[in-house]
Short mmCIF file of C-alpha atoms (C1' of nucleotides) in Angstrom, two decimals:
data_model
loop_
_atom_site.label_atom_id
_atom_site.label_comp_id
_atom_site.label_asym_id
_atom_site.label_seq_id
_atom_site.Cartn_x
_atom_site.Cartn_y
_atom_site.Cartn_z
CA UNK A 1 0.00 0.00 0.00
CA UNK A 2 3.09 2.44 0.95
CA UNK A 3 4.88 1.41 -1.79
CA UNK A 4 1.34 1.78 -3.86
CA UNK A 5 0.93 5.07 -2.67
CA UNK A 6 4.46 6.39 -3.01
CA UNK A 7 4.17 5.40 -6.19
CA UNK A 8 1.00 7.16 -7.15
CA UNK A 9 2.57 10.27 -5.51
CA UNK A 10 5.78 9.64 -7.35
CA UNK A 11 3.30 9.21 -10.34
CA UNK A 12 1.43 12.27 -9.66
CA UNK A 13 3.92 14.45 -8.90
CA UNK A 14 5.87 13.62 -12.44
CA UNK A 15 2.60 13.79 -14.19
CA UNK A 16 1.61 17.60 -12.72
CA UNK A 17 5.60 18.39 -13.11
CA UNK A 18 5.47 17.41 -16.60
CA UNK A 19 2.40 19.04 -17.32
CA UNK A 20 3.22 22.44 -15.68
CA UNK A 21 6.60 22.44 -17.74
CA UNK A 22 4.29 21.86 -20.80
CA UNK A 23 2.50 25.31 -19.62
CA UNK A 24 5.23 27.17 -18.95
CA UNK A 25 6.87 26.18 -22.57
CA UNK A 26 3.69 26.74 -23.87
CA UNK A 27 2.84 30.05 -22.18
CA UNK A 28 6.78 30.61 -23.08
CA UNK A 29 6.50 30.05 -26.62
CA UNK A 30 3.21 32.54 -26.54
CA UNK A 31 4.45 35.56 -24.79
CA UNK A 32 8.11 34.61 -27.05
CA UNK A 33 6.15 35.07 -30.43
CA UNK A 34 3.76 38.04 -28.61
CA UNK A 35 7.29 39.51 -28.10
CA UNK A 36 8.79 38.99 -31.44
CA UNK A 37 4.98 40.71 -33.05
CA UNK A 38 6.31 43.70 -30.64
CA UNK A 39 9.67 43.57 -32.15
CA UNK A 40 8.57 43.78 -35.85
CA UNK A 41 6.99 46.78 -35.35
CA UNK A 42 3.72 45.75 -36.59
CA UNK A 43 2.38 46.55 -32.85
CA UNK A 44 -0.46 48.94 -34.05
CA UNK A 45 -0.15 50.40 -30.65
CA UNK A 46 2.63 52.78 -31.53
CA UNK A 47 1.78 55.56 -33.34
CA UNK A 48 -1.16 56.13 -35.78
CA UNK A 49 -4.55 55.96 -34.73
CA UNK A 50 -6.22 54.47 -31.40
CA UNK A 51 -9.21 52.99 -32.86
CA UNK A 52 -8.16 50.13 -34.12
CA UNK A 53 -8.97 46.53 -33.28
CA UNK A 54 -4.94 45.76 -31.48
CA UNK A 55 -5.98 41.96 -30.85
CA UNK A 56 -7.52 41.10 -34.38
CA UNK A 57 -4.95 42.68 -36.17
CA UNK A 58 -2.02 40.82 -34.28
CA UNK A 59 -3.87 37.68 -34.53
CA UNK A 60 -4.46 38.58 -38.50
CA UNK A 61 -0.17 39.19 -38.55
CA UNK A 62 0.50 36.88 -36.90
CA UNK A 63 -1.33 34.06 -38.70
CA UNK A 64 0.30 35.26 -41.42
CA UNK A 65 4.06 35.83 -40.22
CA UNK A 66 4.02 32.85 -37.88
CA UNK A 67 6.20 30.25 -40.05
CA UNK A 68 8.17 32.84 -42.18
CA UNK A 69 12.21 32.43 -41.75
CA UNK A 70 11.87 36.27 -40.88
CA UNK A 71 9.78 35.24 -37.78
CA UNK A 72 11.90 32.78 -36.71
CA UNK A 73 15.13 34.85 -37.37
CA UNK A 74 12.94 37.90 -35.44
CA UNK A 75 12.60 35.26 -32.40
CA UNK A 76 16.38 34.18 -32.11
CA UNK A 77 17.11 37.85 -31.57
CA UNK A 78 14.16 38.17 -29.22
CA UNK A 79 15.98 35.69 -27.56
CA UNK A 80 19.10 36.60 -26.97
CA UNK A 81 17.96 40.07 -26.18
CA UNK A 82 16.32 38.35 -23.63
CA UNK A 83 19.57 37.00 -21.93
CA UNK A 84 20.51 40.69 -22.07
CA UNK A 85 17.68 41.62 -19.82
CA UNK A 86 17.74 39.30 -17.57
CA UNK A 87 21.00 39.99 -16.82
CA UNK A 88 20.34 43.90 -16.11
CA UNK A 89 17.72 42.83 -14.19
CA UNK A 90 19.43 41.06 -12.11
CA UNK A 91 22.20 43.91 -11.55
CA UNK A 92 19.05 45.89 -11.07
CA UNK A 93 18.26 44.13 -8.25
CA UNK A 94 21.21 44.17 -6.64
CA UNK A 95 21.23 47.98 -6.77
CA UNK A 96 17.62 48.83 -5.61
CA UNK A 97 19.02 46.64 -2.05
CA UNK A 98 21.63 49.49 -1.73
CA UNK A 99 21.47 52.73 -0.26
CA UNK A 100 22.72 54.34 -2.51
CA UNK A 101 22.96 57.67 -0.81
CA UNK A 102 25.98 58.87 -2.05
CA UNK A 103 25.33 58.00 -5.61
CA UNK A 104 21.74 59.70 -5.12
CA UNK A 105 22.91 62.70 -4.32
CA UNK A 106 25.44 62.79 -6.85
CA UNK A 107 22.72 62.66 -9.61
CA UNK A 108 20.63 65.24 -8.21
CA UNK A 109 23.46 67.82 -8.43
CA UNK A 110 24.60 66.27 -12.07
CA UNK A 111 20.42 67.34 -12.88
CA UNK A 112 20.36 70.36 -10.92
CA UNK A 113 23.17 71.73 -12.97
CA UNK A 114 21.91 70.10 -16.51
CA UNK A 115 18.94 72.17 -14.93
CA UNK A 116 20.63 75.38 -14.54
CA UNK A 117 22.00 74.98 -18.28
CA UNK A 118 19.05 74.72 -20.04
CA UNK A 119 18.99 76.75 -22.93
CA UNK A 120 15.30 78.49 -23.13
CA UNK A 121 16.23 80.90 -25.41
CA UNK A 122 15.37 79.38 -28.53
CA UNK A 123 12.47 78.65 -30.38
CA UNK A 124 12.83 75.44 -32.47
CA UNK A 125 9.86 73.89 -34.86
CA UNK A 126 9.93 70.51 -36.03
CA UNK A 127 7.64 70.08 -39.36
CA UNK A 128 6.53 66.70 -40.44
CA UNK A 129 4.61 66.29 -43.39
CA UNK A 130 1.45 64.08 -43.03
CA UNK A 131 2.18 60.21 -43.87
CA UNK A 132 3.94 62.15 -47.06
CA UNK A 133 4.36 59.43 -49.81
CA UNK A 134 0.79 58.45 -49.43
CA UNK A 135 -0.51 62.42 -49.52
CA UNK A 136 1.56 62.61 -52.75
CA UNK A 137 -0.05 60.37 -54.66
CA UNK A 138 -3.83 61.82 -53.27
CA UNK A 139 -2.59 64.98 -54.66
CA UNK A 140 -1.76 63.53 -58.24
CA UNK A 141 -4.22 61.01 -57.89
CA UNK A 142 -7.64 62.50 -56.43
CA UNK A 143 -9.12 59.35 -56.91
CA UNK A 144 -7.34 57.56 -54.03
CA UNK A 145 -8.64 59.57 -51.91
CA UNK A 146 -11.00 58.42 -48.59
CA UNK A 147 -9.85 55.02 -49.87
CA UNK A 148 -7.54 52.83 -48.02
CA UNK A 149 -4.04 53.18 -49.87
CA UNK A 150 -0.75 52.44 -49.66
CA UNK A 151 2.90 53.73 -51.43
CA UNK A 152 5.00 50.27 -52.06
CA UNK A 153 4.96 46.56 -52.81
CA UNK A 154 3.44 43.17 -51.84
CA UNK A 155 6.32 43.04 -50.93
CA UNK A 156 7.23 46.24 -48.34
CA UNK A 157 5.20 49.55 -47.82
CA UNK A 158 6.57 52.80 -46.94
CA UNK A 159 3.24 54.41 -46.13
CA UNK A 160 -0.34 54.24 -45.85
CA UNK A 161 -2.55 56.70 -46.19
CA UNK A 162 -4.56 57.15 -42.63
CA UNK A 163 -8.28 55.38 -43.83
CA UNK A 164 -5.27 52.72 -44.58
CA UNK A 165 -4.41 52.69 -40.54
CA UNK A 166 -7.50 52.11 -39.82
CA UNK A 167 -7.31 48.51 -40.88
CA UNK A 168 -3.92 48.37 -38.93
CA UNK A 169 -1.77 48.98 -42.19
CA UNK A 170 1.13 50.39 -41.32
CA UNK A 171 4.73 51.61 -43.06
CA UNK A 172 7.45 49.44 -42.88
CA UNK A 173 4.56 46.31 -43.72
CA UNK A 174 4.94 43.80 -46.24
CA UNK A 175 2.06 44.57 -48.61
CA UNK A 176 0.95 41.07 -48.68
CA UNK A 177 0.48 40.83 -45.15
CA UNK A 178 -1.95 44.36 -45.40
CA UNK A 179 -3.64 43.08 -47.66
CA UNK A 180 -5.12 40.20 -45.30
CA UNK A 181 -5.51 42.98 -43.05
CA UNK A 182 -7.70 45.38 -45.45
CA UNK A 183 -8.44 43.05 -48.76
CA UNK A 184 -9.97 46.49 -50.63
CA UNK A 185 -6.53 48.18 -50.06
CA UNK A 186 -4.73 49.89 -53.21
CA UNK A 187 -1.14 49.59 -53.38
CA UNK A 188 0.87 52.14 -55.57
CA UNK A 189 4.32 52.15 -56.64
CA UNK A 190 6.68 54.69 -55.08
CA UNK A 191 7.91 57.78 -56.94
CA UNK A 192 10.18 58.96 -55.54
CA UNK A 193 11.42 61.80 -58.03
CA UNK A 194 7.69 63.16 -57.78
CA UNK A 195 8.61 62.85 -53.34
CA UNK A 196 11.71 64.96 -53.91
CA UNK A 197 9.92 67.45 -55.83
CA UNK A 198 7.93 68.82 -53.15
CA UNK A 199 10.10 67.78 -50.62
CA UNK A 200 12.08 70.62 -52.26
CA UNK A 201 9.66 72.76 -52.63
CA UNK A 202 8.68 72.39 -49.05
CA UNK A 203 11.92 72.82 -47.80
CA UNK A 204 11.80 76.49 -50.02
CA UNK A 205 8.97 77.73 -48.19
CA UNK A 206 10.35 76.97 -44.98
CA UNK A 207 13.51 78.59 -45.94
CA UNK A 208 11.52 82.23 -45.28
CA UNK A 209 11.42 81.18 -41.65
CA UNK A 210 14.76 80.08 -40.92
CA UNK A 211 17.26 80.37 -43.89
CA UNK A 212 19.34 77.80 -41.73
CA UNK A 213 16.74 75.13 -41.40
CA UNK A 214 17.94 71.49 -40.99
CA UNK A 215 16.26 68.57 -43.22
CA UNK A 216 16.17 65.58 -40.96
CA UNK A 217 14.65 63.56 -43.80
CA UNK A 218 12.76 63.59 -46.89
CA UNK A 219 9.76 64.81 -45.23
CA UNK A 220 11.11 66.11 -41.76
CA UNK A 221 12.72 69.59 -41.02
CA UNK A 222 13.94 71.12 -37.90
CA UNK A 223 14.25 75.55 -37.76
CA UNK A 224 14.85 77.63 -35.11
CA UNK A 225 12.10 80.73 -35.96
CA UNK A 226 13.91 82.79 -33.15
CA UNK A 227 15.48 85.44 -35.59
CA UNK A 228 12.27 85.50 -37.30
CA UNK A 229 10.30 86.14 -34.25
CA UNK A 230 12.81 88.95 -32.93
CA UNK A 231 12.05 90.63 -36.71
CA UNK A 232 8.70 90.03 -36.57
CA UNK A 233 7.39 90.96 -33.06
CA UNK A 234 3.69 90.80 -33.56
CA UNK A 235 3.85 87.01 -33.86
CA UNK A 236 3.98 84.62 -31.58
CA UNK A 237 5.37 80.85 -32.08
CA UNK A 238 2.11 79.35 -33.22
CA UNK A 239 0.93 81.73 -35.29
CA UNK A 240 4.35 81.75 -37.12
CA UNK A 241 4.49 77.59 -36.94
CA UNK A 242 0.04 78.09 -38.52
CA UNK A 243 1.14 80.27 -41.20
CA UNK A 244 3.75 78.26 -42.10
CA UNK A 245 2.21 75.16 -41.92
CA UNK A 246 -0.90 76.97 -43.87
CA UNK A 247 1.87 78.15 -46.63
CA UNK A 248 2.94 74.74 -47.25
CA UNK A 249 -0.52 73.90 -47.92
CA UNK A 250 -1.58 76.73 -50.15
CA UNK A 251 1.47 76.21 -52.17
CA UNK A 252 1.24 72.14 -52.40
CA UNK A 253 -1.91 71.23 -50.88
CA UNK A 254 0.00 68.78 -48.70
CA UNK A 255 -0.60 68.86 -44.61
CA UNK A 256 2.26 68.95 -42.38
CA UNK A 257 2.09 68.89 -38.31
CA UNK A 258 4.45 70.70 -35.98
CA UNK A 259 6.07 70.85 -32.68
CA UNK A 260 6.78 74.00 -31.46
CA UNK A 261 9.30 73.50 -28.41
CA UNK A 262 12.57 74.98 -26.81
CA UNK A 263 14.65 71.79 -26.59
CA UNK A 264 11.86 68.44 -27.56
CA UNK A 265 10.14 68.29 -30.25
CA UNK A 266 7.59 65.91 -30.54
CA UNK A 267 4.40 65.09 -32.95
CA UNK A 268 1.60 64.95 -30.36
CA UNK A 269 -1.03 66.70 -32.83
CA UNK A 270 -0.97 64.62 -35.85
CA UNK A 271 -2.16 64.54 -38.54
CA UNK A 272 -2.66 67.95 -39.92
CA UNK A 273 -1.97 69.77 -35.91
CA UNK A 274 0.51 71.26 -34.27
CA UNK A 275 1.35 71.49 -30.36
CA UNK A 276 3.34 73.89 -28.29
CA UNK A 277 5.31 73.30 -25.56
CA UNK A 278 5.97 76.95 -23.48
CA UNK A 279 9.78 77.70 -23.28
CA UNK A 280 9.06 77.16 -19.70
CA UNK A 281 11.36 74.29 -17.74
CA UNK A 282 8.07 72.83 -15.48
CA UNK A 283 5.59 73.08 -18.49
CA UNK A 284 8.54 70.77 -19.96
CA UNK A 285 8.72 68.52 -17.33
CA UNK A 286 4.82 68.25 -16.75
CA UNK A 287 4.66 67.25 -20.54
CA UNK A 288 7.66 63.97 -19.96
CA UNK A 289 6.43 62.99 -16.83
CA UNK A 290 3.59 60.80 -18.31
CA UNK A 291 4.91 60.13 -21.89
CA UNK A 292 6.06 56.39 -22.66
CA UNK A 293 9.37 56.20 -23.12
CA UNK A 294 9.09 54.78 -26.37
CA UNK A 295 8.26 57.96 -28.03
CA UNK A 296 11.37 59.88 -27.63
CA UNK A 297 13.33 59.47 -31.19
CA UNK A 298 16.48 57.15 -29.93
CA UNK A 299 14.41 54.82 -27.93
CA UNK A 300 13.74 52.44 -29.81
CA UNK A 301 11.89 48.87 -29.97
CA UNK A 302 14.48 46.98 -27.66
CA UNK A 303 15.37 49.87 -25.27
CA UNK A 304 11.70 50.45 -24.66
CA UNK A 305 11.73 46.67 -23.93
CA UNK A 306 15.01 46.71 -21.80
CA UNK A 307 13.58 49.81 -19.85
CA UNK A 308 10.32 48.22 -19.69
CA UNK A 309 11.27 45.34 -18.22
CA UNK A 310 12.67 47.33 -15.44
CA UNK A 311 9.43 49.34 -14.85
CA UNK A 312 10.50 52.05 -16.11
CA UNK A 313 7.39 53.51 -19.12
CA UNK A 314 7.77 56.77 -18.86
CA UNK A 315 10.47 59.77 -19.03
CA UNK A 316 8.94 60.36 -15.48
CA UNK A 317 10.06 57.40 -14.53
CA UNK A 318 12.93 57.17 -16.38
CA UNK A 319 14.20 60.89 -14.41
CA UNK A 320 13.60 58.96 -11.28
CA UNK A 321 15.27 55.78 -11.80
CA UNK A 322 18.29 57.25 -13.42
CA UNK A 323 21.03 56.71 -10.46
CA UNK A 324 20.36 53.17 -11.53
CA UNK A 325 20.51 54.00 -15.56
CA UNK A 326 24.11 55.32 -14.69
CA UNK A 327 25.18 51.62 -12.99
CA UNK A 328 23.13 49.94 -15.61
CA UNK A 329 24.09 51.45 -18.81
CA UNK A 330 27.16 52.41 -20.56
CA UNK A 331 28.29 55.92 -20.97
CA UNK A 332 26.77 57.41 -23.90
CA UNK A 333 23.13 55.28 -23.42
CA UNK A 334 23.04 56.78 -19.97
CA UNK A 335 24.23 60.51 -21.03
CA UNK A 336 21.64 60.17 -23.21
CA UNK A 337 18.79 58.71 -21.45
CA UNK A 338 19.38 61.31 -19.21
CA UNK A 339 18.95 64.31 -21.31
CA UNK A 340 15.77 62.71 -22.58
CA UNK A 341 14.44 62.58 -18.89
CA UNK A 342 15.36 66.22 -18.56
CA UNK A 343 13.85 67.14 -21.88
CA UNK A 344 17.13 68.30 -22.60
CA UNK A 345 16.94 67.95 -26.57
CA UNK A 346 18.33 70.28 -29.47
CA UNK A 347 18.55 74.42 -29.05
CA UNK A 348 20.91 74.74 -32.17
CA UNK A 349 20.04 73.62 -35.34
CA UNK A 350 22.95 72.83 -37.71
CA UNK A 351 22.67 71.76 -41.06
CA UNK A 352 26.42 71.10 -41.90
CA UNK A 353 25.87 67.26 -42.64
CA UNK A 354 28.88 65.61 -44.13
CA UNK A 355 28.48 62.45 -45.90
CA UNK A 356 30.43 59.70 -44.05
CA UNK A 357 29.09 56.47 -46.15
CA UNK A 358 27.49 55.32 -49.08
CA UNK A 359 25.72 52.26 -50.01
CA UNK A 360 23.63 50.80 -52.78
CA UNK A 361 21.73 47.09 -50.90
CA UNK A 362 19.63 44.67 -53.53
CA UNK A 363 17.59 42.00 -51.67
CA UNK A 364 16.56 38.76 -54.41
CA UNK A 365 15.59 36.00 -54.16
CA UNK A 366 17.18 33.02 -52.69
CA UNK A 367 20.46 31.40 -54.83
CA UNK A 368 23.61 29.27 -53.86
CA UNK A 369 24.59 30.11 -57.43
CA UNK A 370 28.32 31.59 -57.47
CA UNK A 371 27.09 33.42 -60.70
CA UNK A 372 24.09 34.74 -59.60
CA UNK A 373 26.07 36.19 -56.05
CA UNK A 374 28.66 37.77 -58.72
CA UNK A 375 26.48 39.03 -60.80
CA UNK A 376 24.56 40.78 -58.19
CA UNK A 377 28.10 42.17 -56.61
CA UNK A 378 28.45 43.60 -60.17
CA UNK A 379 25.20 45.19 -60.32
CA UNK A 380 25.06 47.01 -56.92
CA UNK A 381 28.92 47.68 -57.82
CA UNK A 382 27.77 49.74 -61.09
CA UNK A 383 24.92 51.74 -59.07
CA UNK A 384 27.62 52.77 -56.40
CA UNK A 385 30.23 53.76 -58.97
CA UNK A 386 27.08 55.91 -60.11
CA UNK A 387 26.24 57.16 -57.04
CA UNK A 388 30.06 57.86 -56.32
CA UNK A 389 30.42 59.55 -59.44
CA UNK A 390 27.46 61.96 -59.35
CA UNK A 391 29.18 63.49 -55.96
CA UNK A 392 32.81 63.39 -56.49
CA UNK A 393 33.23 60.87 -53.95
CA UNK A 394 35.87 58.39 -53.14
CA UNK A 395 36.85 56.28 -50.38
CA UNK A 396 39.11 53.38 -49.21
CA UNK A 397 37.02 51.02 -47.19
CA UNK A 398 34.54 48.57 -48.81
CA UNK A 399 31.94 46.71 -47.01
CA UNK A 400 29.83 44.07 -48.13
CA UNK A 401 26.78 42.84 -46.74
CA UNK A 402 25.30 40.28 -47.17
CA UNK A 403 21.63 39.34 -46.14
CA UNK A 404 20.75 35.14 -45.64
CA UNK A 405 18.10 32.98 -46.66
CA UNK A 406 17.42 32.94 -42.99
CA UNK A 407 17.70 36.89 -42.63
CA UNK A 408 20.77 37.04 -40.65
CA UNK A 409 22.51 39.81 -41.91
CA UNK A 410 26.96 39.51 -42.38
CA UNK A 411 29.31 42.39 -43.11
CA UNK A 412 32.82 41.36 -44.25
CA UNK A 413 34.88 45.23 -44.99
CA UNK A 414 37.86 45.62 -45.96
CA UNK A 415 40.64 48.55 -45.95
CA UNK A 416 42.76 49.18 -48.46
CA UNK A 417 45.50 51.59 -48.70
CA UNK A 418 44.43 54.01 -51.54
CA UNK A 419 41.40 55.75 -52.37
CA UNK A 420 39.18 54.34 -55.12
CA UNK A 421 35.79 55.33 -56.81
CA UNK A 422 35.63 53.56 -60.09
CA UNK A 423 33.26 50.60 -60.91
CA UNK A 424 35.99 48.50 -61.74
CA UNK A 425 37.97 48.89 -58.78
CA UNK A 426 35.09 48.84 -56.36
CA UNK A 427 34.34 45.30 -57.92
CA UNK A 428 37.50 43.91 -57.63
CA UNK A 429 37.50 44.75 -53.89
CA UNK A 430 34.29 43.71 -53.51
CA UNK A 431 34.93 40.28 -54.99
CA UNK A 432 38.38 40.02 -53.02
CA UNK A 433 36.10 40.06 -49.98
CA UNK A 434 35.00 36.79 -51.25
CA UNK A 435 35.19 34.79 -48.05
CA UNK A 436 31.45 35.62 -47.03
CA UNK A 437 31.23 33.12 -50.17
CA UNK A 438 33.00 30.76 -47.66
CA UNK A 439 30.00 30.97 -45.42
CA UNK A 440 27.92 29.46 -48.19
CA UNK A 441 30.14 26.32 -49.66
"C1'" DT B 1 40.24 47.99 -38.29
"C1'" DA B 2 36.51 44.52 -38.40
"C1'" DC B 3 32.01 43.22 -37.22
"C1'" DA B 4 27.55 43.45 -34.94
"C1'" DT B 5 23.55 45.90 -33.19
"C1'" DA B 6 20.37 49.63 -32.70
"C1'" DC B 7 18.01 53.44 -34.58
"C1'" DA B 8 15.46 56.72 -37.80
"C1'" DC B 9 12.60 57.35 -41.75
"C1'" DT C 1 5.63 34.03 -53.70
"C1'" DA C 2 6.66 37.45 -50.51
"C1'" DT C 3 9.65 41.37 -44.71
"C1'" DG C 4 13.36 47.40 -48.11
"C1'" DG C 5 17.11 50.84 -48.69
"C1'" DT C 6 20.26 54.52 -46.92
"C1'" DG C 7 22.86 56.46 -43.44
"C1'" DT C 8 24.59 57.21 -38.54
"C1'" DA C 9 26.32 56.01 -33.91
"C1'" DT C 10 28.27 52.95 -30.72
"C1'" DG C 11 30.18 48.77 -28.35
"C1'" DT C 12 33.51 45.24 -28.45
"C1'" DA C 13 37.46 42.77 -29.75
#
DNA sequence: TACATACAC
DNA sequence: TATGGTGTATGTA
């Protein structure tokens, strides 16, 4: 009967463990691939509008992405990002048992002076144009209007229009995959020489404001209206950022939205809005205190995570925990973590940008074919020798990348001692950088 | 210098 | 059928 019974616990007891290590792998391999939907970006949640069905549309993705080599290559580094937390964690722990006094005070005085530096004085305006490729081809294209659109491929968007977001379509999504999501949507091919064209003529009209203004992309510019405001005294920084905003629509009847601020500049009014924040250090802070971390520009999808996972959501948080940022983080993450908690962003604007790479990247379809590698290193070669050309460029390191039927991305460079520019040459170095052929054979 | 990772758009 | 292209910064060895 003992022995009966022992065994039936024994029994039981390796019957529940087994079964509660089945739940935990499966619960494991849920929240893994609800992590990995996170990582892809496809998390409807960020940015774009609210009203959207989150848990159909994730379910809808990830039906979709669930046996792709892409999701299984997103999930190894979901893993080992993973290990990275724990770790952290676990130093995070550690730290939060300490009294840290010393260190604590320390930081306040490090903010107090930040603090006492703050630049106030200037009045900077970041203008973003309204999901721009999309708005470009409603403007040449009426007809696409009020219906949901996209600029792209089956195979990658770049935008969708914002009846297009409704459905969860997003930029940055493989057209296929939005089109399970919204059946009816139109996908159009980009143009980008029709993109440039008013991106230029865009940039023009916000030349009159601020002759120094700083293109931060195609469709993004940063200006600092302060001269124009000390010229023009009877406006104020909204009226100037309005009329400005109104100009680029009279001239291209494109919307843009704005952030007016002294040293963050955010897009909290879009599309088609603008929002101030008073040159004012505790309007500043009131405005971080509750915004998720995830929306300053720098943070992105895994130090959201990483910070996440250590409670920390907001920049209010973030300003509170960031004796433990310092321990936690190396040197320039925490320097700049910590002028996002202050709010501490850009008073100058400079638009002295000096080229420090150039690339030309083909993705096609999967080959083991020798040929087919070399004649694709000849191809991109004869773009960059282009590309080179049209800016009297020329440099001595080559890199070569190369992307894997399993999406894990190599990069084999390679120095050489003088400077080189023409097709030929960058071939031949490209092709003496032949052992990421190795990998293959 | 070589390579990987993160980030923005 | 199918998950891009260009450029920058930074950590590590």
């Amino acid at each position: 009967m003992d022995n009966n019974n022992n065994n039936k616990n024994i029994n039981n007891n390796e019957s529940n463990n087994n079964k509660d290590n089945l739940c935990d792998i499966d619960d494991k391999n849920k929240i893994d691939d609800e992590n990995v939907l996170y990582r892809l970006s496809l998390n409807p949640n960020k940015g774009g509008l609210q009203n959207v069905d989150k848990e159909k549309i994730n379910k809808i993705i990830y039906e979709v992405s669930k046996g792709s080599a892409f999701f299984k290559n997103a999930k190894e580094k979901e893993k080992a990002h993973f290990e990275k937390i724990k770790e952290i964690k676990k130093k995070y722990l550690f730290l939060k048992n300490q009294p840290m006094e010393y260190e604590k005070q320390q930081m306040k005085n490090i903010m107090n002076k930040m603090e006492s530096d703050r630049d106030l004085s200037q009045y900077i305006v970041h203008v973003d144009m309204d999901a721009f490729y999309a708005s470009v081809e409603e403007l040449d294209n009426p007809e696409l209007k009020n219906k949901p659109m996209a600029v792209g491929s089956k195979s990658m968007l770049s935008t969708a229009n914002y009846e297009a977001r409704k459905y969860g379509v997003r930029s940055a999504m493989p057209g296929y995959i939005a089109l399970k999501l919204c059946k009816n949507l139109i996908i159009v091919p980009t143009r980008f020489e029709r993109y440039h064209e008013l991106s230029h003529q865009i940039r023009n009209i916000i030349a009159n404001y601020d002759p120094d203004y700083c293109p931060a992309s195609i469709d993004e510019v940063y200006l600092n209206i302060t001269n124009f405001l000390n010229d023009n005294p009877n406006y104020t920084p909204s009226k100037v950022t309005e009329e400005l905003r109104e100009e680029i629509y009279k001239q291209t009847r494109l919307t843009a939205s704005a952030g007016i601020a002294p040293n963050i500049c955010s897009d909290m009014n879009k599309p088609n809005g603008q929002t101030e924040l008073k040159n004012c250090t505790d309007e500043i802070l009131k405005f971080l205190k509750d915004l998720p971390i995830g929306k300053v520009s720098g943070i992105g999808k895994v130090a959201e995570k990483t910070l996440n996972e250590l409670g920390i959501k907001t920049c209010g948080e973030l300003k509170e925990n960031m004796v433990y940022i310092k321990e936690l983080f190396k040197p320039s993450s925490y320097q700049f973590l910590l002028s996002a908690s202050l709010g501490l962003g850009r008073t100058k604007i400079e638009n002295k940008w000096k080229r420090k790479s150039i690339s030309v990247e083909r993705t096609f379809s999967n080959t083991s074919e020798i040929q087919k590698l070399e004649d694709k290193l000849h191809e991109i070669s004869c773009k960059l020798a282009n590309d080179v050309k049209k800016e009297n460029l020329k440099g001595k390191s080559v890199t070569l990348k190369l992307k894997t039927s399993s999406f894990e991305i190599l990069t084999r460079c390679l120095t050489i001692s003088k400077y080189i520019y023409q097709q030929e040459d960058l071939y031949k170095v490209g092709k003496k950088v032949k052992f990421i052929y190795i990998i293959f054979f």
